[in-house]
Steps between C-alpha positions, in 0.01 A plus 500: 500500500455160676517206242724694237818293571273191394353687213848552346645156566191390343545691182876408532410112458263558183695758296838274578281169409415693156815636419645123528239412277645720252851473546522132547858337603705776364583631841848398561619357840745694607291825444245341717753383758656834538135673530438281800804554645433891516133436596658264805754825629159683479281262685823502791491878536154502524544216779765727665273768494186371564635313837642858617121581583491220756551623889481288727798229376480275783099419400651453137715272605298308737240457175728412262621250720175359609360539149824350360453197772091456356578521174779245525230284671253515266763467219365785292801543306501111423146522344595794318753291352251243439292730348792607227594161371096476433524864322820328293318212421263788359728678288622125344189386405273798414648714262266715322230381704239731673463308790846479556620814466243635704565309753857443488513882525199559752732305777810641454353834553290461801687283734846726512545685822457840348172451390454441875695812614472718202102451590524590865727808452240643225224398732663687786518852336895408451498520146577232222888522449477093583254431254621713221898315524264175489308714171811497309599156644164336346489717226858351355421175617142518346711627155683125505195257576280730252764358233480180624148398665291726281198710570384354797807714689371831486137400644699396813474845582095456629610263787777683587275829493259339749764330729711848576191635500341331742799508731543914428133522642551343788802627572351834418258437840772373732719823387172704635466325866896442561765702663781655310756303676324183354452628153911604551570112600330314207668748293845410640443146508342513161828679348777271656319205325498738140897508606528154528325414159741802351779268602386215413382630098907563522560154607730644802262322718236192590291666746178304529289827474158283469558380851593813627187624395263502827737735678284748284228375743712448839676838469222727516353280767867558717448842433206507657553296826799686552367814518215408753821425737 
């Protein structure tokens, strides 16, 4: 079913926003560090093997390269920066507001690559591994700024339904008109980048994965000109 990987992020965000409601700040740190840490060695084997469905590795590379040289242009990763000292100043100043928490939470969920890829993969009939790693991502996060922001954070889950929705459906449409090899090239472009943010949850690496983020749009594109030769 088309839409379902949204559908269960979505519920992931409001049941995690409730529970931190109820549990409050009693979550200790190092349980939550070592949680992410397993959910990071998840999020890199499903980057190894979602990039294994890529075929054509020299239009990969060519879009990650190109994509990595636009995004470094446009400084997308530098915005997204921007964008997290303005979700900070957030969680400083509006504890236990609505507002706030809503949209403190709202952001952080929708402008992550996997909302991006996780969306295209369900769109494309390649099922929603993507979006349910970023499920249990957002659903532990969700847990911690429920505690903290209030009940604004579990009504971030509307936006968030409509944004990977919106991107699933259309998605859904391209996956009807394009070629296999195509499909196989976002897919393998789409899974280095989840590899890259697996590293860098572990802190083993800085890979600006924001800027890399067009190859998702050049690689598919190599694909194609390549095969017309």
């Amino acid at each position: 079913m088309i839409g379902m990987g949204t559908l269960i992020n979505s519920a992931a965000i409001v049941l995690g926003g409730l529970a931190g409601l109820v549990l409050g700040a009693r979550l200790q740190e190092k349980t939550s560090e070592t949680v992410m840490q397993a959910l990071a060695l998840v999020t890199i084997f499903l980057g190894i093997e979602t990039a294994f469905k890529g075929e054509n590795m020299v239009a990969i590379l060519l879009g990650l390269v190109v994509g990595g040289m636009v995004g470094e242009a446009l400084r997308l990763e530098t915005h997204l920066e921007n964008l997290g000292k303005y979700v900070e100043g957030k969680l400083k100043a509006g504890k236990g507001n609505f507002a706030a928490g809503f949209v403190t939470a709202t952001i952080l969920y929708v402008v992550g690559p996997m909302a991006i890829l996780g969306s295209i993969e369900d769109g494309i009939g390649f099922g929603y591994k993507i979006l349910l790693t970023k499920s249990a991502l957002d659903g532990l996060s969700s847990i911690a700024f429920g505690a903290s922001l209030g009940i604004g954070v579990p009504f971030a889950a509307v936006p968030v339904f409509i944004y990977q929705g919106t991107i699933t459906l259309i998605a859904s449409f391209f996956g009807d008109v394009a070629s296999a090899s195509v499909i196989a090239a976002v897919s393998g472009c789409g899974g280095l980048l989840i590899l890259a943010m697996g590293l860098n949850m572990l802190k083993l690496t800085k890979i600006r994965v924001t800027n890399l983020l067009p190859g998702i749009v050049f690689a598919p594109i190599f694909t194609w000109f390549l095969g017309l030769l």
